Amino acid sequence: MRLLCDILEGDIGNPRCRSRGERYVCARFVPSLGRVLAGLAQAPKLASTTIIAVEDETNASVRQMAARVGAKLTSRAAYLQSPTLADAIMVVNTLHHMPFRDVAAQLSRLLRALKLNGVLLIHDMAELREPEQGNVPWRMEDILLLVQHPALEPNPRATVSRGKKVPISNVLVRVIDQTALADLESRLAANAVRVWELMKRRTLERIQEIFARREPDDEPELQYELIANANLDLNRP
């Protein structure tokens, strides 16, 4: 969480951003939303930021934290239907929850909601230690493939979580040509298909490697990859 605030503080400190007025930060996915809001509350350069926290279900502690930082809570569907123009949008541990068939529509709307020189921050786990039904982890190469577009400029940064040392993919995405977004959703949809095919090929190759080794201790890893393969079949673009 400290990294996310460092990135946003650095961005807001950029001379290109100093002349702008209100700033909006959007965060979603309840297990992370509380930590995101807590981190923003401790970031001095974000003290004057207007925060819109996007989440479908919130508990009392999250609502209290939102009130503490003056954040407006709204649902994902409501924000995507009518997004508020934003200087920064944070997609935190959410990408792997987006169905492949919807990821292009959702991301294209978020990217179109960025103000001039705004930034979309994608922060997601590159490895799911515990399998999740229908979900697969997004590696850095997957995210970079997804956002390939002449109008977009990605800036990747890989890290690991403090506790369990889970690899984390952080990608800042800027729109560098607002006039070239006409085909954004269709291009992202085509990219999503390529990402799915890459994940599928990578998973099947890993399963074949494990079978070829025939090591008894490989059973947990084999089960993990088989679940990932099934999740990809359930979550086609």
PDB file of C-alpha atoms in Angstrom:
ATOM      1  CA  MET A   1       0.000   0.000   0.000  1.00  0.00           C
ATOM      2  CA  ARG A   2       2.885   2.349   0.738  1.00  0.00           C
ATOM      3  CA  LEU A   3       4.095   1.813  -2.806  1.00  0.00           C
ATOM      4  CA  LEU A   4       0.728   2.820  -4.257  1.00  0.00           C
ATOM      5  CA  CYS A   5       0.721   6.065  -2.306  1.00  0.00           C
ATOM      6  CA  ASP A   6       4.348   6.749  -3.213  1.00  0.00           C
ATOM      7  CA  ILE A   7       3.470   6.361  -6.892  1.00  0.00           C
ATOM      8  CA  LEU A   8       0.449   8.652  -6.666  1.00  0.00           C
ATOM      9  CA  GLU A   9       2.258  11.236  -4.529  1.00  0.00           C
ATOM     10  CA  GLY A  10       5.067  11.280  -7.075  1.00  0.00           C
ATOM     11  CA  ASP A  11       2.584  11.705  -9.905  1.00  0.00           C
ATOM     12  CA  ILE A  12       0.749  14.551  -8.202  1.00  0.00           C
ATOM     13  CA  GLY A  13       4.112  16.179  -7.505  1.00  0.00           C
ATOM     14  CA  ASN A  14       4.868  16.134 -11.218  1.00  0.00           C
ATOM     15  CA  PRO A  15       4.878  19.675 -12.695  1.00  0.00           C
ATOM     16  CA  ARG A  16       2.319  18.576 -15.297  1.00  0.00           C
ATOM     17  CA  CYS A  17      -0.177  17.975 -12.482  1.00  0.00           C
ATOM     18  CA  ARG A  18       0.366  21.020 -10.280  1.00  0.00           C
ATOM     19  CA  SER A  19      -1.942  23.379 -12.133  1.00  0.00           C
ATOM     20  CA  ARG A  20      -4.952  21.098 -11.936  1.00  0.00           C
ATOM     21  CA  GLY A  21      -7.710  21.366  -9.385  1.00  0.00           C
ATOM     22  CA  GLU A  22      -9.544  18.477  -7.763  1.00  0.00           C
ATOM     23  CA  ARG A  23      -8.053  15.017  -8.019  1.00  0.00           C
ATOM     24  CA  TYR A  24     -10.036  11.798  -7.969  1.00  0.00           C
ATOM     25  CA  VAL A  25      -8.738   8.391  -6.966  1.00  0.00           C
ATOM     26  CA  CYS A  26     -10.882   5.327  -7.569  1.00  0.00           C
ATOM     27  CA  ALA A  27     -10.305   2.047  -5.726  1.00  0.00           C
ATOM     28  CA  ARG A  28     -12.291  -1.193  -5.860  1.00  0.00           C
ATOM     29  CA  PHE A  29     -12.410  -4.710  -4.336  1.00  0.00           C
ATOM     30  CA  VAL A  30     -13.273  -4.779  -0.663  1.00  0.00           C
ATOM     31  CA  PRO A  31     -10.276  -6.775   0.720  1.00  0.00           C
ATOM     32  CA  SER A  32      -8.007  -3.994  -0.535  1.00  0.00           C
ATOM     33  CA  LEU A  33     -10.286  -0.975  -0.312  1.00  0.00           C
ATOM     34  CA  GLY A  34      -9.829  -0.503   3.435  1.00  0.00           C
ATOM     35  CA  ARG A  35      -6.041  -0.669   3.118  1.00  0.00           C
ATOM     36  CA  VAL A  36      -6.088   1.695   0.146  1.00  0.00           C
ATOM     37  CA  LEU A  37      -8.145   4.268   2.043  1.00  0.00           C
ATOM     38  CA  ALA A  38      -5.955   3.884   5.136  1.00  0.00           C
ATOM     39  CA  GLY A  39      -2.850   4.435   3.029  1.00  0.00           C
ATOM     40  CA  LEU A  40      -4.339   7.507   1.360  1.00  0.00           C
ATOM     41  CA  ALA A  41      -5.183   8.925   4.780  1.00  0.00           C
ATOM     42  CA  GLN A  42      -1.470   8.806   5.664  1.00  0.00           C
ATOM     43  CA  ALA A  43      -0.235  10.384   2.407  1.00  0.00           C
ATOM     44  CA  PRO A  44       0.329  14.123   3.074  1.00  0.00           C
ATOM     45  CA  LYS A  45       0.472  15.143  -0.587  1.00  0.00           C
ATOM     46  CA  LEU A  46      -2.962  13.605  -1.109  1.00  0.00           C
ATOM     47  CA  ALA A  47      -4.586  15.512   1.738  1.00  0.00           C
ATOM     48  CA  SER A  48      -6.528  17.777  -0.641  1.00  0.00           C
ATOM     49  CA  THR A  49      -7.488  14.965  -2.982  1.00  0.00           C
ATOM     50  CA  THR A  50     -11.125  14.240  -3.757  1.00  0.00           C
ATOM     51  CA  ILE A  51     -11.485  10.459  -3.492  1.00  0.00           C
ATOM     52  CA  ILE A  52     -14.161   8.303  -5.071  1.00  0.00           C
ATOM     53  CA  ALA A  53     -13.993   4.759  -3.675  1.00  0.00           C
ATOM     54  CA  VAL A  54     -15.627   2.247  -5.992  1.00  0.00           C
ATOM     55  CA  GLU A  55     -16.888  -0.952  -4.391  1.00  0.00           C
ATOM     56  CA  ASP A  56     -20.108  -2.947  -4.582  1.00  0.00           C
ATOM     57  CA  GLU A  57     -20.123  -4.130  -0.958  1.00  0.00           C
ATOM     58  CA  THR A  58     -18.553  -2.328   1.995  1.00  0.00           C
ATOM     59  CA  ASN A  59     -18.445  -3.123   5.695  1.00  0.00           C
ATOM     60  CA  ALA A  60     -18.660  -0.693   8.608  1.00  0.00           C
ATOM     61  CA  SER A  61     -14.888  -0.264   8.992  1.00  0.00           C
ATOM     62  CA  VAL A  62     -14.493   0.618   5.303  1.00  0.00           C
ATOM     63  CA  ARG A  63     -17.354   3.117   5.510  1.00  0.00           C
ATOM     64  CA  GLN A  64     -15.747   4.672   8.581  1.00  0.00           C
ATOM     65  CA  MET A  65     -12.390   4.944   6.826  1.00  0.00           C
ATOM     66  CA  ALA A  66     -14.082   6.457   3.780  1.00  0.00           C
ATOM     67  CA  ALA A  67     -15.709   9.074   6.009  1.00  0.00           C
ATOM     68  CA  ARG A  68     -12.357   9.781   7.663  1.00  0.00           C
ATOM     69  CA  VAL A  69     -10.679  10.658   4.353  1.00  0.00           C
ATOM     70  CA  GLY A  70     -13.800  12.282   2.920  1.00  0.00           C
ATOM     71  CA  ALA A  71     -14.225   9.639   0.228  1.00  0.00           C
ATOM     72  CA  LYS A  72     -17.425   9.235  -1.726  1.00  0.00           C
ATOM     73  CA  LEU A  73     -18.513   5.588  -1.960  1.00  0.00           C
ATOM     74  CA  THR A  74     -20.197   4.347  -5.119  1.00  0.00           C
ATOM     75  CA  SER A  75     -20.799   1.040  -6.858  1.00  0.00           C
ATOM     76  CA  ARG A  76     -18.727  -0.318  -9.718  1.00  0.00           C
ATOM     77  CA  ALA A  77     -21.705  -0.375 -12.080  1.00  0.00           C
ATOM     78  CA  ALA A  78     -22.642   3.216 -11.239  1.00  0.00           C
ATOM     79  CA  TYR A  79     -19.127   4.508 -11.789  1.00  0.00           C
ATOM     80  CA  LEU A  80     -18.635   2.647 -15.057  1.00  0.00           C
ATOM     81  CA  GLN A  81     -21.976   3.887 -16.346  1.00  0.00           C
ATOM     82  CA  SER A  82     -21.138   7.516 -15.590  1.00  0.00           C
ATOM     83  CA  PRO A  83     -17.461   7.895 -14.627  1.00  0.00           C
ATOM     84  CA  THR A  84     -16.228  11.066 -12.945  1.00  0.00           C
ATOM     85  CA  LEU A  85     -13.231  12.542 -14.747  1.00  0.00           C
ATOM     86  CA  ALA A  86     -10.164  11.633 -12.716  1.00  0.00           C
ATOM     87  CA  ASP A  87      -6.507  12.545 -12.367  1.00  0.00           C
ATOM     88  CA  ALA A  88      -5.738   9.089 -10.980  1.00  0.00           C
ATOM     89  CA  ILE A  89      -7.671   5.837 -11.030  1.00  0.00           C
ATOM     90  CA  MET A  90      -6.416   2.910  -8.954  1.00  0.00           C
ATOM     91  CA  VAL A  91      -7.418  -0.600 -10.007  1.00  0.00           C
ATOM     92  CA  VAL A  92      -6.169  -2.507  -6.965  1.00  0.00           C
ATOM     93  CA  ASN A  93      -6.276  -6.325  -6.902  1.00  0.00           C
ATOM     94  CA  THR A  94      -9.255  -6.104  -9.229  1.00  0.00           C
ATOM     95  CA  LEU A  95      -8.025  -7.025 -12.698  1.00  0.00           C
ATOM     96  CA  HIS A  96      -8.009 -10.759 -11.980  1.00  0.00           C
ATOM     97  CA  HIS A  97     -11.649 -10.470 -10.886  1.00  0.00           C
ATOM     98  CA  MET A  98     -12.730  -8.916 -14.189  1.00  0.00           C
ATOM     99  CA  PRO A  99     -14.151 -11.518 -16.599  1.00  0.00           C
ATOM    100  CA  PHE A 100     -12.141 -11.674 -19.811  1.00  0.00           C
ATOM    101  CA  ARG A 101     -15.274 -10.871 -21.804  1.00  0.00           C
ATOM    102  CA  ASP A 102     -15.726  -7.593 -19.850  1.00  0.00           C
ATOM    103  CA  VAL A 103     -12.171  -6.428 -19.209  1.00  0.00           C
ATOM    104  CA  ALA A 104     -11.896  -4.371 -22.420  1.00  0.00           C
ATOM    105  CA  ALA A 105     -15.159  -2.507 -21.817  1.00  0.00           C
ATOM    106  CA  GLN A 106     -14.314  -1.740 -18.202  1.00  0.00           C
ATOM    107  CA  LEU A 107     -10.724  -0.619 -18.803  1.00  0.00           C
ATOM    108  CA  SER A 108     -11.621   1.457 -21.856  1.00  0.00           C
ATOM    109  CA  ARG A 109     -14.207   3.372 -19.825  1.00  0.00           C
ATOM    110  CA  LEU A 110     -11.693   3.979 -17.045  1.00  0.00           C
ATOM    111  CA  LEU A 111      -9.029   5.162 -19.477  1.00  0.00           C
ATOM    112  CA  ARG A 112     -11.498   7.508 -21.160  1.00  0.00           C
ATOM    113  CA  ALA A 113     -12.349   8.904 -17.705  1.00  0.00           C
ATOM    114  CA  LEU A 114      -8.782  10.142 -17.159  1.00  0.00           C
ATOM    115  CA  LYS A 115      -8.152  13.867 -17.291  1.00  0.00           C
ATOM    116  CA  LEU A 116      -5.326  15.243 -19.401  1.00  0.00           C
ATOM    117  CA  ASN A 117      -2.052  13.754 -18.074  1.00  0.00           C
ATOM    118  CA  GLY A 118      -4.048  11.493 -15.768  1.00  0.00           C
ATOM    119  CA  VAL A 119      -2.849   8.029 -14.826  1.00  0.00           C
ATOM    120  CA  LEU A 120      -4.473   4.617 -14.444  1.00  0.00           C
ATOM    121  CA  LEU A 121      -2.669   2.458 -11.886  1.00  0.00           C
ATOM    122  CA  ILE A 122      -3.143  -1.304 -12.280  1.00  0.00           C
ATOM    123  CA  HIS A 123      -1.919  -3.156  -9.200  1.00  0.00           C
ATOM    124  CA  ASP A 124      -2.495  -6.898  -9.123  1.00  0.00           C
ATOM    125  CA  MET A 125      -1.072 -10.132  -7.786  1.00  0.00           C
ATOM    126  CA  ALA A 126       1.078 -11.978 -10.306  1.00  0.00           C
ATOM    127  CA  GLU A 127       0.517 -15.177  -8.351  1.00  0.00           C
ATOM    128  CA  LEU A 128      -2.558 -16.473  -6.534  1.00  0.00           C
ATOM    129  CA  ARG A 129      -1.313 -18.618  -3.654  1.00  0.00           C
ATOM    130  CA  GLU A 130      -4.865 -19.817  -3.013  1.00  0.00           C
ATOM    131  CA  PRO A 131      -6.888 -20.707  -6.142  1.00  0.00           C
ATOM    132  CA  GLU A 132     -10.015 -18.620  -6.775  1.00  0.00           C
ATOM    133  CA  GLN A 133     -12.910 -19.969  -8.812  1.00  0.00           C
ATOM    134  CA  GLY A 134     -12.896 -18.473 -12.300  1.00  0.00           C
ATOM    135  CA  ASN A 135      -9.886 -16.235 -11.611  1.00  0.00           C
ATOM    136  CA  VAL A 136      -6.275 -16.463 -12.762  1.00  0.00           C
ATOM    137  CA  PRO A 137      -3.285 -14.271 -11.847  1.00  0.00           C
ATOM    138  CA  TRP A 138      -2.059 -11.572 -14.211  1.00  0.00           C
ATOM    139  CA  ARG A 139       1.693 -11.421 -14.695  1.00  0.00           C
ATOM    140  CA  MET A 140       3.421  -8.250 -15.792  1.00  0.00           C
ATOM    141  CA  GLU A 141       3.727  -9.526 -19.365  1.00  0.00           C
ATOM    142  CA  ASP A 142      -0.027 -10.158 -19.427  1.00  0.00           C
ATOM    143  CA  ILE A 143      -0.917  -6.631 -18.335  1.00  0.00           C
ATOM    144  CA  LEU A 144       1.519  -5.055 -20.782  1.00  0.00           C
ATOM    145  CA  LEU A 145       0.046  -7.129 -23.599  1.00  0.00           C
ATOM    146  CA  LEU A 146      -3.468  -6.095 -22.577  1.00  0.00           C
ATOM    147  CA  VAL A 147      -2.732  -2.350 -22.728  1.00  0.00           C
ATOM    148  CA  GLN A 148      -0.852  -2.385 -26.030  1.00  0.00           C
ATOM    149  CA  HIS A 149      -2.264   0.549 -27.982  1.00  0.00           C
ATOM    150  CA  PRO A 150      -0.599   3.465 -29.793  1.00  0.00           C
ATOM    151  CA  ALA A 151      -2.471   5.960 -27.607  1.00  0.00           C
ATOM    152  CA  LEU A 152      -1.351   4.366 -24.326  1.00  0.00           C
ATOM    153  CA  GLU A 153       1.968   4.584 -22.510  1.00  0.00           C
ATOM    154  CA  PRO A 154       2.508   1.901 -19.827  1.00  0.00           C
ATOM    155  CA  ASN A 155       5.168   2.206 -17.135  1.00  0.00           C
ATOM    156  CA  PRO A 156       5.709  -1.147 -15.347  1.00  0.00           C
ATOM    157  CA  ARG A 157       7.164  -1.766 -11.906  1.00  0.00           C
ATOM    158  CA  ALA A 158       7.374  -5.227 -10.315  1.00  0.00           C
ATOM    159  CA  THR A 159       7.465  -5.638  -6.536  1.00  0.00           C
ATOM    160  CA  VAL A 160       6.672  -8.260  -3.875  1.00  0.00           C
ATOM    161  CA  SER A 161       4.287  -8.042  -0.937  1.00  0.00           C
ATOM    162  CA  ARG A 162       5.869  -7.459   2.464  1.00  0.00           C
ATOM    163  CA  GLY A 163       4.460 -10.439   4.306  1.00  0.00           C
ATOM    164  CA  LYS A 164       4.058 -13.457   2.042  1.00  0.00           C
ATOM    165  CA  LYS A 165       6.416 -12.119  -0.666  1.00  0.00           C
ATOM    166  CA  VAL A 166       3.802 -12.530  -3.373  1.00  0.00           C
ATOM    167  CA  PRO A 167       4.971 -11.022  -6.690  1.00  0.00           C
ATOM    168  CA  ILE A 168       3.014  -7.883  -7.539  1.00  0.00           C
ATOM    169  CA  SER A 169       2.549  -6.252 -10.931  1.00  0.00           C
ATOM    170  CA  ASN A 170       2.238  -2.451 -10.917  1.00  0.00           C
ATOM    171  CA  VAL A 171       1.602  -0.688 -14.214  1.00  0.00           C
ATOM    172  CA  LEU A 172       0.972   3.034 -14.619  1.00  0.00           C
ATOM    173  CA  VAL A 173      -0.926   3.702 -17.853  1.00  0.00           C
ATOM    174  CA  ARG A 174      -1.197   7.158 -19.419  1.00  0.00           C
ATOM    175  CA  VAL A 175      -3.189   8.264 -22.432  1.00  0.00           C
ATOM    176  CA  ILE A 176      -0.687  10.061 -24.650  1.00  0.00           C
ATOM    177  CA  ASP A 177      -3.022  10.740 -27.578  1.00  0.00           C
ATOM    178  CA  GLN A 178      -6.648  11.527 -26.743  1.00  0.00           C
ATOM    179  CA  THR A 179      -7.488  11.699 -30.459  1.00  0.00           C
ATOM    180  CA  ALA A 180      -6.554   8.062 -31.074  1.00  0.00           C
ATOM    181  CA  LEU A 181      -9.019   6.347 -28.738  1.00  0.00           C
ATOM    182  CA  ALA A 182     -11.795   5.573 -31.224  1.00  0.00           C
ATOM    183  CA  ASP A 183     -10.842   1.890 -31.440  1.00  0.00           C
ATOM    184  CA  LEU A 184      -9.704   1.556 -27.813  1.00  0.00           C
ATOM    185  CA  GLU A 185     -12.297  -0.983 -26.658  1.00  0.00           C
ATOM    186  CA  SER A 186     -11.995  -3.174 -29.749  1.00  0.00           C
ATOM    187  CA  ARG A 187      -8.200  -3.158 -29.544  1.00  0.00           C
ATOM    188  CA  LEU A 188      -8.272  -4.025 -25.844  1.00  0.00           C
ATOM    189  CA  ALA A 189     -10.769  -6.815 -26.556  1.00  0.00           C
ATOM    190  CA  ALA A 190      -8.424  -8.278 -29.171  1.00  0.00           C
ATOM    191  CA  ASN A 191      -5.553  -7.950 -26.696  1.00  0.00           C
ATOM    192  CA  ALA A 192      -7.613  -9.756 -24.041  1.00  0.00           C
ATOM    193  CA  VAL A 193      -7.983 -12.713 -26.398  1.00  0.00           C
ATOM    194  CA  ARG A 194      -4.212 -12.774 -26.920  1.00  0.00           C
ATOM    195  CA  VAL A 195      -3.637 -12.628 -23.149  1.00  0.00           C
ATOM    196  CA  TRP A 196      -6.048 -15.519 -22.574  1.00  0.00           C
ATOM    197  CA  GLU A 197      -4.286 -17.577 -25.250  1.00  0.00           C
ATOM    198  CA  LEU A 198      -0.902 -16.781 -23.664  1.00  0.00           C
ATOM    199  CA  MET A 199      -2.113 -17.805 -20.202  1.00  0.00           C
ATOM    200  CA  LYS A 200      -3.663 -20.998 -21.596  1.00  0.00           C
ATOM    201  CA  ARG A 201      -0.497 -21.959 -23.457  1.00  0.00           C
ATOM    202  CA  ARG A 202       1.671 -21.175 -20.446  1.00  0.00           C
ATOM    203  CA  THR A 203      -0.536 -23.240 -18.123  1.00  0.00           C
ATOM    204  CA  LEU A 204      -0.672 -26.272 -20.425  1.00  0.00           C
ATOM    205  CA  GLU A 205       3.107 -26.178 -20.878  1.00  0.00           C
ATOM    206  CA  ARG A 206       3.537 -26.075 -17.107  1.00  0.00           C
ATOM    207  CA  ILE A 207       1.211 -29.075 -16.668  1.00  0.00           C
ATOM    208  CA  GLN A 208       3.194 -31.025 -19.253  1.00  0.00           C
ATOM    209  CA  GLU A 209       6.463 -30.171 -17.498  1.00  0.00           C
ATOM    210  CA  ILE A 210       5.146 -31.358 -14.144  1.00  0.00           C
ATOM    211  CA  PHE A 211       3.830 -34.619 -15.617  1.00  0.00           C
ATOM    212  CA  ALA A 212       7.163 -35.216 -17.335  1.00  0.00           C
ATOM    213  CA  ARG A 213       9.074 -34.922 -14.034  1.00  0.00           C
ATOM    214  CA  ARG A 214       6.901 -37.532 -12.279  1.00  0.00           C
ATOM    215  CA  GLU A 215       7.882 -36.234  -8.850  1.00  0.00           C
ATOM    216  CA  PRO A 216       5.476 -37.125  -5.977  1.00  0.00           C
ATOM    217  CA  ASP A 217       6.130 -33.778  -4.290  1.00  0.00           C
ATOM    218  CA  ASP A 218       4.797 -31.957  -7.352  1.00  0.00           C
ATOM    219  CA  GLU A 219       1.174 -32.895  -6.645  1.00  0.00           C
ATOM    220  CA  PRO A 220       0.177 -29.553  -5.017  1.00  0.00           C
ATOM    221  CA  GLU A 221       1.692 -27.607  -7.924  1.00  0.00           C
ATOM    222  CA  LEU A 222      -0.028 -29.889 -10.421  1.00  0.00           C
ATOM    223  CA  GLN A 223      -3.374 -29.366  -8.702  1.00  0.00           C
ATOM    224  CA  TYR A 224      -2.829 -25.603  -8.805  1.00  0.00           C
ATOM    225  CA  GLU A 225      -2.100 -25.602 -12.540  1.00  0.00           C
ATOM    226  CA  LEU A 226      -5.047 -27.892 -13.280  1.00  0.00           C
ATOM    227  CA  ILE A 227      -7.330 -25.487 -11.403  1.00  0.00           C
ATOM    228  CA  ALA A 228      -5.838 -22.562 -13.338  1.00  0.00           C
ATOM    229  CA  ASN A 229      -6.490 -24.413 -16.591  1.00  0.00           C
ATOM    230  CA  ALA A 230     -10.115 -25.084 -15.571  1.00  0.00           C
ATOM    231  CA  ASN A 231     -10.561 -21.438 -14.562  1.00  0.00           C
ATOM    232  CA  LEU A 232      -9.361 -20.314 -17.976  1.00  0.00           C
ATOM    233  CA  ASP A 233     -11.908 -22.618 -19.609  1.00  0.00           C
ATOM    234  CA  LEU A 234     -14.617 -21.081 -17.404  1.00  0.00           C
ATOM    235  CA  ASN A 235     -13.443 -17.542 -18.118  1.00  0.00           C
ATOM    236  CA  ARG A 236     -13.067 -17.303 -21.871  1.00  0.00           C
ATOM    237  CA  PRO A 237     -12.957 -13.940 -23.654  1.00  0.00           C
TER     238      PRO A 237
END
